[in-house]
Short mmCIF file of C-alpha atoms in Angstrom, two decimals:
data_model
loop_
_atom_site.label_atom_id
_atom_site.label_comp_id
_atom_site.label_asym_id
_atom_site.label_seq_id
_atom_site.Cartn_x
_atom_site.Cartn_y
_atom_site.Cartn_z
CA MET A 4 -9.91 -15.49 -27.24
CA THR A 5 -9.69 -17.38 -30.26
CA THR A 6 -8.43 -12.88 -31.83
CA GLN A 7 -6.04 -11.09 -31.14
CA PRO A 8 -6.13 -7.67 -29.69
CA SER A 9 -5.66 -4.81 -31.82
CA GLY A 10 -1.86 -3.01 -31.33
CA SER A 11 1.13 -3.21 -33.01
CA ASP A 12 3.02 -3.67 -29.27
CA THR A 13 1.08 -6.83 -28.47
CA GLN A 14 2.78 -9.81 -28.32
CA PRO A 15 0.85 -13.33 -30.21
CA PRO A 16 0.43 -15.41 -28.35
CA PRO A 17 3.18 -19.05 -28.81
CA PRO A 18 1.85 -21.33 -30.07
CA GLY A 19 0.10 -23.54 -27.17
CA CYS A 20 -0.66 -21.09 -25.04
CA PRO A 21 -4.85 -21.12 -23.84
CA VAL A 22 -5.30 -18.08 -26.28
CA HIS A 23 -3.84 -18.99 -29.45
CA ALA A 24 -6.16 -18.87 -31.99
CA GLY A 25 -8.46 -21.88 -32.79
CA GLU A 26 -7.00 -24.05 -30.83
CA THR A 27 -9.42 -24.16 -27.48
CA GLY A 28 -13.04 -24.11 -29.84
CA ALA A 29 -14.00 -22.00 -26.44
CA LYS A 30 -17.15 -19.35 -26.84
CA PRO A 31 -15.77 -16.27 -25.78
CA ALA A 32 -17.43 -14.52 -22.48
CA ALA A 33 -18.01 -10.85 -22.07
CA GLY A 34 -16.31 -8.65 -19.71
CA GLY A 35 -12.45 -9.78 -20.32
CA ALA A 36 -10.06 -8.24 -21.44
CA ARG A 37 -9.06 -9.91 -24.94
CA SER A 38 -11.53 -11.52 -27.45
CA GLY A 39 -12.61 -14.38 -24.76
CA VAL A 40 -9.88 -14.11 -22.68
CA GLU A 41 -11.59 -13.06 -17.89
CA ARG A 42 -9.60 -10.14 -17.16
CA LEU A 43 -9.41 -12.16 -12.93
CA TYR A 44 -7.19 -8.11 -12.30
CA GLY A 45 -8.81 -4.57 -11.91
CA PRO A 46 -11.00 -2.88 -9.71
CA GLU A 47 -13.65 -4.83 -11.55
CA PHE A 48 -13.19 -8.20 -10.85
CA ALA A 49 -12.43 -7.18 -6.74
CA ALA A 50 -15.99 -5.69 -6.95
CA ASN A 51 -18.34 -8.73 -8.30
CA PRO A 52 -15.89 -12.12 -8.96
CA GLU A 53 -19.00 -13.81 -8.48
CA ALA A 54 -20.14 -12.85 -11.91
CA ALA A 55 -16.69 -12.93 -13.69
CA TYR A 56 -16.79 -17.23 -12.39
CA ALA A 57 -20.53 -17.54 -14.59
CA ARG A 58 -19.17 -16.70 -17.17
CA LEU A 59 -15.91 -19.01 -16.89
CA ARG A 60 -18.48 -21.53 -16.23
CA THR A 61 -19.89 -20.87 -19.98
CA TYR A 62 -16.87 -22.51 -20.97
CA GLY A 63 -17.05 -26.14 -19.27
CA PRO A 64 -15.10 -27.47 -16.08
CA VAL A 65 -11.23 -24.74 -17.19
CA ALA A 66 -11.49 -22.06 -18.69
CA PRO A 67 -8.57 -19.14 -20.21
CA VAL A 68 -8.54 -16.62 -18.41
CA GLU A 69 -5.95 -13.36 -18.29
CA LEU A 70 -3.85 -12.84 -14.50
CA ALA A 71 -1.48 -9.53 -15.54
CA GLU A 72 -1.33 -7.76 -18.74
CA GLY A 73 0.19 -10.86 -21.24
CA VAL A 74 -0.34 -13.48 -19.11
CA GLU A 75 -2.29 -16.37 -19.59
CA ALA A 76 -3.97 -19.24 -17.98
CA TRP A 77 -6.38 -22.11 -18.01
CA LEU A 78 -8.43 -21.13 -14.46
CA VAL A 79 -10.74 -24.98 -14.00
CA THR A 80 -14.36 -23.44 -11.57
CA SER A 81 -15.69 -26.62 -10.88
CA TYR A 82 -16.32 -28.32 -7.41
CA GLU A 83 -14.92 -32.20 -9.17
CA GLY A 84 -12.39 -30.51 -11.16
CA ALA A 85 -11.45 -29.01 -9.39
CA LEU A 86 -10.43 -32.52 -7.36
CA ASP A 87 -9.65 -33.30 -10.44
CA VAL A 88 -6.06 -31.46 -10.87
CA LEU A 89 -5.38 -31.67 -6.95
CA ARG A 90 -5.76 -35.12 -6.16
CA SER A 91 -4.49 -35.75 -9.31
CA PRO A 92 -0.25 -35.66 -9.39
CA GLU A 93 0.35 -38.34 -12.27
CA ARG A 94 -0.94 -35.73 -14.93
CA PHE A 95 -0.37 -32.59 -13.26
CA SER A 96 2.27 -30.42 -11.22
CA LYS A 97 3.63 -28.47 -9.10
CA ASP A 98 7.91 -27.06 -10.59
CA SER A 99 6.63 -24.30 -11.71
CA ARG A 100 9.92 -24.45 -13.69
CA ARG A 101 7.69 -26.22 -15.93
CA TRP A 102 5.77 -22.38 -17.36
CA ARG A 103 7.26 -22.38 -20.38
CA ALA A 104 5.80 -18.99 -21.32
CA LEU A 105 8.19 -17.82 -18.32
CA ALA A 106 10.67 -19.52 -18.92
CA GLU A 107 10.55 -18.40 -23.66
CA GLY A 108 9.64 -14.93 -22.70
CA THR A 109 6.66 -14.50 -22.80
CA VAL A 110 6.01 -14.00 -19.24
CA ALA A 111 8.54 -11.01 -18.17
CA PRO A 112 9.81 -11.63 -14.43
CA ASP A 113 8.60 -8.78 -13.47
CA SER A 114 5.72 -9.53 -14.06
CA PRO A 115 3.14 -8.48 -11.24
CA VAL A 116 2.61 -12.13 -11.19
CA VAL A 117 5.84 -14.15 -11.47
CA PRO A 118 6.66 -14.36 -7.61
CA MET A 119 3.04 -16.16 -7.00
CA MET A 120 3.69 -18.38 -9.79
CA MET A 121 7.47 -18.85 -10.19
CA TYR A 122 9.94 -21.97 -8.60
CA ARG A 123 10.87 -21.90 -5.54
CA PRO A 124 12.35 -24.38 -4.02
CA ASN A 125 10.27 -25.25 -1.47
CA ALA A 126 7.35 -27.97 -0.43
CA LEU A 127 4.01 -25.60 -3.10
CA TRP A 128 6.39 -26.52 -5.84
CA THR A 129 8.34 -29.36 -5.75
CA ASP A 130 6.42 -33.55 -6.73
CA GLY A 131 7.20 -36.32 -5.03
CA ALA A 132 9.55 -37.34 -2.48
CA GLU A 133 11.58 -34.37 -2.75
CA HIS A 134 8.18 -33.05 -1.83
CA ALA A 135 7.15 -35.40 0.44
CA ARG A 136 11.16 -34.94 2.20
CA LEU A 137 10.15 -30.68 2.62
CA ARG A 138 7.29 -31.12 3.74
CA GLY A 139 7.40 -33.26 6.70
CA ALA A 140 10.04 -30.55 7.79
CA ILE A 141 7.29 -28.31 7.83
CA THR A 142 4.68 -30.74 9.71
CA ASP A 143 7.41 -32.30 12.04
CA SER A 144 7.77 -28.46 13.53
CA LEU A 145 4.35 -27.17 13.36
CA ASP A 146 3.37 -30.32 14.93
CA ARG A 147 4.82 -28.63 17.85
CA VAL A 148 3.65 -26.20 18.22
CA ASP A 149 0.77 -25.81 21.97
CA PRO A 150 -1.74 -25.28 20.64
CA ASN A 151 -3.15 -24.47 24.05
CA ALA A 152 0.33 -21.93 24.29
CA LEU A 153 -0.59 -20.95 20.56
CA ARG A 154 -4.30 -20.43 21.65
CA GLY A 155 -3.28 -18.03 25.17
CA TYR A 156 -0.82 -15.96 23.39
CA VAL A 157 -3.35 -14.46 19.90
CA GLU A 158 -5.78 -13.96 22.45
CA HIS A 159 -2.62 -11.50 24.36
CA SER A 160 -1.73 -9.76 20.71
CA ALA A 161 -5.68 -10.13 20.35
CA ASP A 162 -5.63 -7.50 23.80
CA THR A 163 -2.97 -5.27 23.13
CA LEU A 164 -4.19 -4.49 19.93
CA ILE A 165 -7.41 -4.08 21.10
CA ASP A 166 -5.93 -2.09 23.83
CA ARG A 167 -4.52 0.06 21.81
CA PHE A 168 -7.97 1.62 19.35
CA GLY A 169 -10.72 0.69 22.12
CA PRO A 170 -10.32 3.95 24.02
CA ARG A 171 -10.92 5.84 20.47
CA GLY A 172 -14.13 4.42 19.48
CA GLU A 173 -13.03 3.28 16.88
CA ALA A 174 -11.08 1.75 14.64
CA ASP A 175 -9.94 0.22 10.98
CA LEU A 176 -10.32 -3.44 12.04
CA LEU A 177 -7.54 -4.26 8.95
CA ALA A 178 -5.05 -2.48 8.85
CA GLU A 179 -5.26 -2.00 12.92
CA TYR A 180 -6.14 -5.13 13.66
CA GLY A 181 -6.88 -8.08 10.76
CA ALA A 182 -3.08 -6.85 9.75
CA ARG A 183 -1.31 -6.61 12.58
CA LEU A 184 -2.36 -9.33 14.32
CA PRO A 185 -0.95 -12.28 12.48
CA LEU A 186 2.68 -10.87 12.52
CA LEU A 187 2.68 -10.80 15.78
CA VAL A 188 1.68 -14.49 16.47
CA PHE A 189 4.80 -15.38 12.66
CA GLU A 190 6.87 -13.83 14.71
CA ARG A 191 6.46 -15.18 18.10
CA LEU A 192 6.23 -18.65 16.06
CA PHE A 193 9.19 -18.43 14.43
CA GLY A 194 12.02 -16.66 16.93
CA CYS A 195 11.77 -13.11 14.45
CA PRO A 196 12.92 -10.16 15.14
CA PRO A 197 11.86 -6.26 14.48
CA ASP A 198 14.34 -5.38 12.17
CA ILE A 199 14.54 -9.20 10.12
CA GLY A 200 10.40 -8.37 10.71
CA SER A 201 10.01 -5.47 8.70
CA LYS A 202 11.48 -6.05 5.77
CA LEU A 203 9.43 -9.49 6.02
CA VAL A 204 6.64 -7.45 5.79
CA GLU A 205 7.04 -5.38 3.34
CA GLY A 206 8.40 -7.73 0.83
CA MET A 207 5.12 -9.80 1.03
CA SER A 208 3.58 -6.93 0.88
CA GLY A 209 4.96 -6.41 -3.15
CA ILE A 210 4.41 -9.61 -4.49
CA PHE A 211 0.41 -9.92 -3.43
CA ASP A 212 0.14 -6.60 -4.45
CA SER A 213 -0.24 -6.18 -8.25
CA GLU A 214 0.84 -2.70 -7.91
CA ALA A 215 4.15 -2.79 -6.57
CA ASP A 216 7.30 -3.42 -8.31
CA ALA A 217 7.65 -7.03 -8.32
CA GLU A 218 10.88 -7.54 -8.56
CA LYS A 219 12.01 -5.20 -5.79
CA ALA A 220 9.67 -7.25 -3.32
CA ASN A 221 11.12 -10.36 -4.18
CA GLN A 222 14.54 -9.13 -3.75
CA LEU A 223 13.82 -7.52 0.14
CA LEU A 224 12.07 -10.48 1.72
CA LEU A 225 15.29 -13.62 0.45
CA GLU A 226 17.19 -10.98 2.17
CA ALA A 227 14.66 -10.90 5.47
CA VAL A 228 14.95 -14.55 5.53
CA ALA A 229 18.97 -14.97 4.79
CA GLY A 230 19.45 -13.30 7.69
CA LEU A 231 17.42 -14.90 9.96
CA VAL A 232 18.53 -18.27 8.91
CA ALA A 233 21.81 -17.26 9.73
CA LEU A 234 20.56 -15.41 12.99
CA LYS A 235 18.33 -18.52 14.05
CA ARG A 236 21.98 -21.41 12.36
CA ALA A 237 23.75 -19.03 15.19
CA GLU A 238 21.42 -18.62 18.44
CA PRO A 239 18.24 -21.62 17.00
CA GLY A 240 16.25 -20.81 20.11
CA PRO A 241 11.92 -23.36 20.65
CA ASP A 242 10.67 -21.80 17.89
CA VAL A 243 10.18 -23.19 14.26
CA THR A 244 12.74 -21.96 12.56
CA SER A 245 15.07 -23.18 14.28
CA TRP A 246 12.77 -26.77 14.48
CA MET A 247 12.73 -27.13 10.93
CA MET A 248 17.22 -26.02 11.28
CA ALA A 249 17.41 -29.96 13.21
CA HIS A 250 14.15 -31.60 11.50
CA PRO A 251 16.41 -35.04 10.01
CA SER A 252 15.45 -34.06 6.49
CA ALA A 253 18.69 -31.89 6.97
CA LEU A 254 17.66 -28.43 4.46
CA THR A 255 19.81 -26.31 3.04
CA ASP A 256 19.78 -22.45 4.00
CA GLU A 257 18.15 -21.85 0.87
CA GLU A 258 15.69 -24.83 1.69
CA MET A 259 15.24 -23.10 4.74
CA MET A 260 14.76 -19.65 2.73
CA HIS A 261 12.80 -20.54 0.62
CA GLN A 262 10.40 -22.75 3.57
CA LEU A 263 9.98 -20.19 4.98
CA ILE A 264 9.45 -17.79 2.43
CA LEU A 265 6.07 -20.40 1.56
CA LEU A 266 4.69 -20.42 5.17
CA MET A 267 5.44 -16.72 5.88
CA GLY A 268 3.11 -15.84 2.98
CA ALA A 269 0.73 -18.82 4.00
CA GLY A 270 0.16 -16.90 7.56
CA THR A 271 -0.06 -13.44 6.73
CA GLU A 272 -2.31 -12.81 4.35
CA PRO A 273 -4.71 -14.90 3.82
CA GLN A 274 -4.20 -15.09 7.58
CA GLN A 275 -5.54 -12.01 7.70
CA ASN A 276 -8.29 -11.97 4.71
CA LEU A 277 -10.31 -14.26 6.81
CA ILE A 278 -9.70 -12.95 9.66
CA CYS A 279 -11.15 -9.70 8.37
CA ASN A 280 -13.88 -11.34 6.54
CA GLY A 281 -14.87 -13.68 8.83
CA LEU A 282 -15.42 -10.06 11.23
CA ARG A 283 -17.06 -9.07 7.65
CA LEU A 284 -20.26 -11.72 7.81
CA LEU A 285 -20.86 -11.40 11.61
CA LEU A 286 -20.82 -6.91 11.61
CA SER A 287 -23.04 -7.62 7.85
CA ASP A 288 -24.63 -10.47 7.74
CA ASP A 289 -28.27 -10.69 9.90
CA ARG A 290 -27.97 -14.39 9.95
CA PHE A 291 -25.01 -13.52 12.97
CA ALA A 292 -26.29 -10.13 13.82
CA GLY A 293 -29.18 -11.14 15.06
CA ASP A 294 -27.44 -14.60 17.38
CA LEU A 295 -24.36 -11.25 18.14
CA ALA A 296 -27.43 -9.83 19.73
CA GLY A 297 -29.13 -12.69 21.84
CA GLY A 298 -25.23 -13.20 23.19
CA SER A 299 -24.44 -15.88 20.77
CA MET A 300 -21.04 -16.64 19.62
CA PRO A 301 -21.12 -17.62 15.48
CA VAL A 302 -18.01 -17.48 15.76
CA GLU A 303 -17.21 -21.29 14.03
CA ASP A 304 -20.48 -20.81 11.71
CA ALA A 305 -18.62 -17.35 10.23
CA LEU A 306 -15.86 -19.20 9.39
CA ASP A 307 -17.13 -21.65 7.98
CA GLU A 308 -18.65 -18.86 5.30
CA VAL A 309 -16.78 -17.46 4.97
CA LEU A 310 -14.32 -20.66 3.86
CA TRP A 311 -17.05 -21.16 1.54
CA HIS A 312 -17.55 -17.82 -0.43
CA ASP A 313 -14.90 -15.68 0.32
CA PRO A 314 -11.95 -17.61 1.80
CA PRO A 315 -9.00 -16.19 1.51
CA MET A 316 -6.97 -17.19 -1.51
CA ALA A 317 -9.73 -17.73 -4.14
CA ASN A 318 -7.59 -18.76 -7.37
CA TYR A 319 -4.11 -20.06 -7.18
CA CYS A 320 -3.26 -23.74 -6.17
CA VAL A 321 -0.84 -23.90 -9.35
CA HIS A 322 -0.41 -26.75 -11.89
CA TYR A 323 0.94 -28.13 -15.03
CA PRO A 324 -0.21 -30.43 -17.62
CA LEU A 325 2.75 -33.33 -17.17
CA HIS A 326 1.00 -33.79 -20.68
CA GLU A 327 -1.86 -32.85 -23.29
CA GLN A 328 -4.82 -33.98 -22.47
CA ASP A 329 -8.26 -33.21 -22.74
CA PHE A 330 -9.71 -31.34 -19.74
CA GLY A 331 -14.12 -30.90 -19.61
CA GLY A 332 -13.70 -30.07 -23.96
CA HIS A 333 -10.45 -27.94 -23.88
CA THR A 334 -6.98 -29.76 -24.03
CA LEU A 335 -4.09 -28.66 -21.58
CA ARG A 336 -0.88 -29.39 -23.30
CA PRO A 337 2.76 -29.48 -21.07
CA GLY A 338 4.07 -25.74 -20.32
CA GLU A 339 0.94 -23.99 -19.23
CA PRO A 340 -0.18 -23.45 -16.13
CA VAL A 341 -3.96 -24.83 -14.85
CA LEU A 342 -4.52 -22.93 -11.99
CA VAL A 343 -8.05 -23.36 -8.92
CA SER A 344 -10.22 -20.95 -8.31
CA LEU A 345 -11.35 -22.48 -4.92
CA SER A 346 -13.47 -19.26 -4.44
CA ALA A 347 -15.34 -20.91 -7.60
CA ALA A 348 -15.28 -24.19 -7.41
CA ASN A 349 -17.15 -23.54 -3.62
CA THR A 350 -20.27 -22.01 -4.60
CA ASP A 351 -20.34 -24.41 -7.92
CA PRO A 352 -24.19 -24.66 -8.21
CA THR A 353 -23.70 -28.14 -8.62
CA LEU A 354 -23.55 -28.57 -5.39
CA VAL A 355 -26.25 -30.16 -3.36
CA SER A 356 -26.34 -28.49 -0.12
CA ASP A 357 -27.05 -25.24 1.06
CA ARG A 358 -25.76 -25.45 4.74
CA ARG A 359 -22.63 -24.20 5.46
CA GLY A 360 -22.43 -24.05 8.46
CA GLY A 361 -20.47 -26.21 10.94
CA ASN A 362 -20.23 -28.35 6.36
CA ARG A 363 -16.06 -28.38 6.56
CA ALA A 364 -15.97 -30.14 2.57
CA HIS A 365 -14.54 -26.61 1.15
CA LEU A 366 -11.61 -26.63 -0.46
CA ALA A 367 -10.13 -23.27 0.64
CA TRP A 368 -7.62 -24.94 2.34
CA SER A 369 -6.85 -26.95 -1.42
CA ALA A 370 -6.42 -30.68 -0.91
CA GLY A 371 -4.40 -34.16 -2.33
CA PRO A 372 -0.80 -34.10 -1.10
CA HIS A 373 0.03 -30.40 -1.11
CA GLY A 374 -3.32 -29.81 1.07
CA CYS A 375 -2.45 -26.82 3.31
CA PRO A 376 0.45 -28.42 6.40
CA ALA A 377 -1.49 -26.11 8.50
CA LYS A 378 -5.32 -25.20 8.58
CA ASP A 379 -6.11 -26.37 12.09
CA PRO A 380 -3.06 -23.40 13.68
CA ALA A 381 -4.72 -21.10 10.94
CA ARG A 382 -8.22 -21.23 11.71
CA LEU A 383 -7.89 -21.77 15.82
CA ILE A 384 -6.40 -18.51 14.84
CA ALA A 385 -8.59 -16.43 13.37
CA ALA A 386 -11.26 -18.20 15.60
CA VAL A 387 -9.51 -16.46 18.89
CA ALA A 388 -8.94 -13.31 17.90
CA VAL A 389 -12.49 -12.26 16.08
CA GLU A 390 -13.67 -14.63 19.47
CA LYS A 391 -11.39 -12.05 21.28
CA LEU A 392 -12.95 -8.49 19.98
CA LEU A 393 -16.42 -9.11 20.03
CA ASP A 394 -16.07 -10.76 23.23
CA ARG A 395 -13.74 -7.06 24.30
CA LEU A 396 -15.67 -4.98 21.87
CA PRO A 397 -20.82 -6.82 22.28
CA ASP A 398 -21.52 -3.25 20.51
CA VAL A 399 -19.21 -3.49 17.26
CA GLU A 400 -20.69 -2.46 14.23
CA LEU A 401 -19.69 -1.11 10.52
CA ALA A 402 -18.89 2.57 10.20
CA VAL A 403 -20.23 2.06 6.40
CA GLY A 404 -22.47 -0.26 5.04
CA VAL A 405 -21.51 -3.48 3.51
CA GLU A 406 -21.61 -2.68 -0.60
CA GLN A 407 -19.71 0.51 0.06
CA LEU A 408 -17.00 -2.03 1.89
CA SER A 409 -13.79 -2.37 -1.65
CA TRP A 410 -12.21 -4.97 -1.91
CA ARG A 411 -8.57 -4.96 -2.95
CA PRO A 412 -7.81 -5.55 -6.79
CA GLY A 413 -6.05 -8.80 -6.89
CA PRO A 414 -6.18 -12.31 -9.15
CA PHE A 415 -4.58 -14.67 -6.40
CA HIS A 416 -6.98 -12.87 -2.78
CA ARG A 417 -10.07 -12.38 -2.12
CA ALA A 418 -9.25 -9.15 0.60
CA LEU A 419 -10.61 -6.43 2.44
CA ALA A 420 -9.17 -2.72 1.27
CA ALA A 421 -10.24 -2.23 4.77
CA LEU A 422 -13.29 -2.37 7.37
CA PRO A 423 -14.01 0.61 9.28
CA VAL A 424 -15.83 0.39 13.01
CA ARG A 425 -17.19 1.69 15.34
CA PHE A 426 -17.71 0.66 18.87
CA PRO A 427 -18.32 2.49 23.03
CA PRO A 428 -15.25 3.17 23.87
CA VAL A 429 -13.31 0.83 26.17
CA ALA A 430 -10.72 1.37 28.69
CA SER A 431 -7.51 -0.23 28.94
CA PRO A 432 -7.22 -3.05 31.26
CA ALA A 433 -4.96 -2.79 32.83
CA VAL A 434 -5.11 -4.87 35.51
CA ALA A 435 -5.42 -7.60 33.81
CA ASP A 436 -2.82 -7.42 31.10
CA LYS A 437 -1.33 -6.98 34.52
CA LYS A 438 -3.06 -10.40 35.23
CA ASN A 439 -2.70 -12.60 32.63
CA GLY A 440 0.62 -10.93 31.42
CA ASP A 441 3.38 -13.82 29.43
CA SER A 442 3.86 -15.66 31.95
CA GLY A 443 2.99 -18.39 30.39
CA TRP A 444 5.10 -17.35 27.91
CA THR A 445 8.32 -18.46 28.81
CA PRO A 446 9.93 -20.34 26.24
CA GLN A 447 11.89 -24.31 28.57
CA PRO A 448 15.26 -24.94 28.27
CA ALA A 449 14.24 -27.90 27.20
CA PRO A 450 15.63 -29.60 23.55
CA SER A 451 11.75 -31.41 23.14
CA SER A 452 9.43 -28.26 24.47
CA SER A 453 6.96 -27.55 22.04
CA ILE A 454 6.05 -24.49 24.11
CA LEU A 455 6.91 -20.98 21.35
CA PRO A 456 9.46 -18.34 21.86
CA ALA A 457 9.27 -15.04 23.70
CA ALA A 458 8.06 -11.88 22.87
CA THR A 459 10.25 -9.71 20.73
CA SER A 460 7.97 -6.62 20.14
CA THR A 461 6.18 -3.87 21.22
CA VAL A 462 3.02 -2.90 20.08
CA ARG A 463 3.25 0.92 19.06
CA GLN A 464 0.91 3.09 18.55
CA PRO A 465 -1.10 2.04 16.10
CA VAL A 466 -1.62 4.14 12.54
CA SER A 467 -5.11 5.08 10.37
CA GLY A 468 -5.24 2.64 7.49
CA SER A 469 -7.17 4.75 5.73
CA GLY A 470 -4.91 6.20 2.50
CA GLY A 471 -3.81 3.95 -0.18
CA ARG A 472 -1.73 0.38 0.22
CA SER A 473 1.99 1.38 -0.45
CA ARG A 474 1.00 4.21 2.68
CA TRP A 475 -0.61 1.03 4.21
CA TRP A 476 1.88 -1.47 4.16
CA ASN A 477 4.54 1.12 5.01
CA SER A 478 3.44 2.35 8.74
CA LEU A 479 2.46 -1.98 9.16
CA ALA A 480 6.89 -1.81 8.20
CA ARG A 481 7.24 1.69 10.69
CA TRP A 482 4.78 0.54 13.47
CA TRP A 483 7.29 -3.31 13.92
CA ARG A 484 9.73 -2.07 13.54
CA GLY A 485 9.29 0.44 16.96
CA GLN A 486 9.11 4.56 14.84
#
């Protein structure tokens, strides 16, 4: 990282950037795209991020990394260092308008990581009183969701999806279950009709996918949430979107749009990763597989293990130093993005305890003033989804060896590319569906009601997710539209 790469098409980094020659004093790490810089994208990192974290730890608690071509940042890899950043708003800001490289044009606006790091007027990218105002609208509205009602709808949605692929005796649990169930829940929670939902799916998938057209995906996402905000202004209902609009914080339409983007981003891709990473662990690790065979369902322990070792968002929590400061022997300067590796921090070798089951001290939900406000419903959705699938398909097993499963490239998430399984075919329990139905989900007219709104979509026959990432998301969008 102290030498420049060869090639006339490469611009030198600006002064103060963590890759500027001679300014870090860091030891070069092998395997990076540039001399001494670890690359957090591409198939090599996706296949073995632990090796990259081990190399990064040789720098100390923070190290220079490349998030995408030409996008440099610092990555905090130690547990204590992560807590230091997350709990110190007086030293680190979340406002990404401070990102100097983007403001000065060193990072192109169409870089694939920009939609995940750019400023939006939402609770994630604000500080102080403004952050408290925006976050209050989110937390107060989420608090109105009845957890028992949420559990019931997750169970109903899970049954509906399992009924579709159960008779086949095989499925890709990522494409046909883990990715679809959170979308159904989001639709229900936020009162989102299928035509708007299909645009949300395409736009949100694009900003997570490092190979997508980031600018196009971001524009599609903005159009979709604008449509949802306009709909709910005209036709409010017993849903989180309407509750946020009615909140005393008096959110503008633009603010509403960006809170919804934040909530959908947190509630879809990370949620599917938690569900699928949990299922992968339960179906492949002897510690859990043996318990399953004996009739036990150690789902909560498996989720704890995933949240420690394979958190859905592996590297994120972008911060910006408010002033020049020493951090573990390195100089951090204002305008330089500092990310927290939740995955590396959780597996910090200096942590004294190896016990993970029941231990909730992990950082998968972040910490400090920007800790995830929806961790309880998120964990409930994942636990119910996993429990329901294992209950309906007790003999499910991986269709390939666990070592053959691949991970999707990208600097931020820890996401499987597919989760193929096989099981003895099961018939759809029509009687049970008729008995359970949606009777507990009829919305109540009282404005203080915390029940979720009635479902607005019909699940169609799923399309195989064995193709490429783009084709998979296109099929998911078609499914949402009901085509």
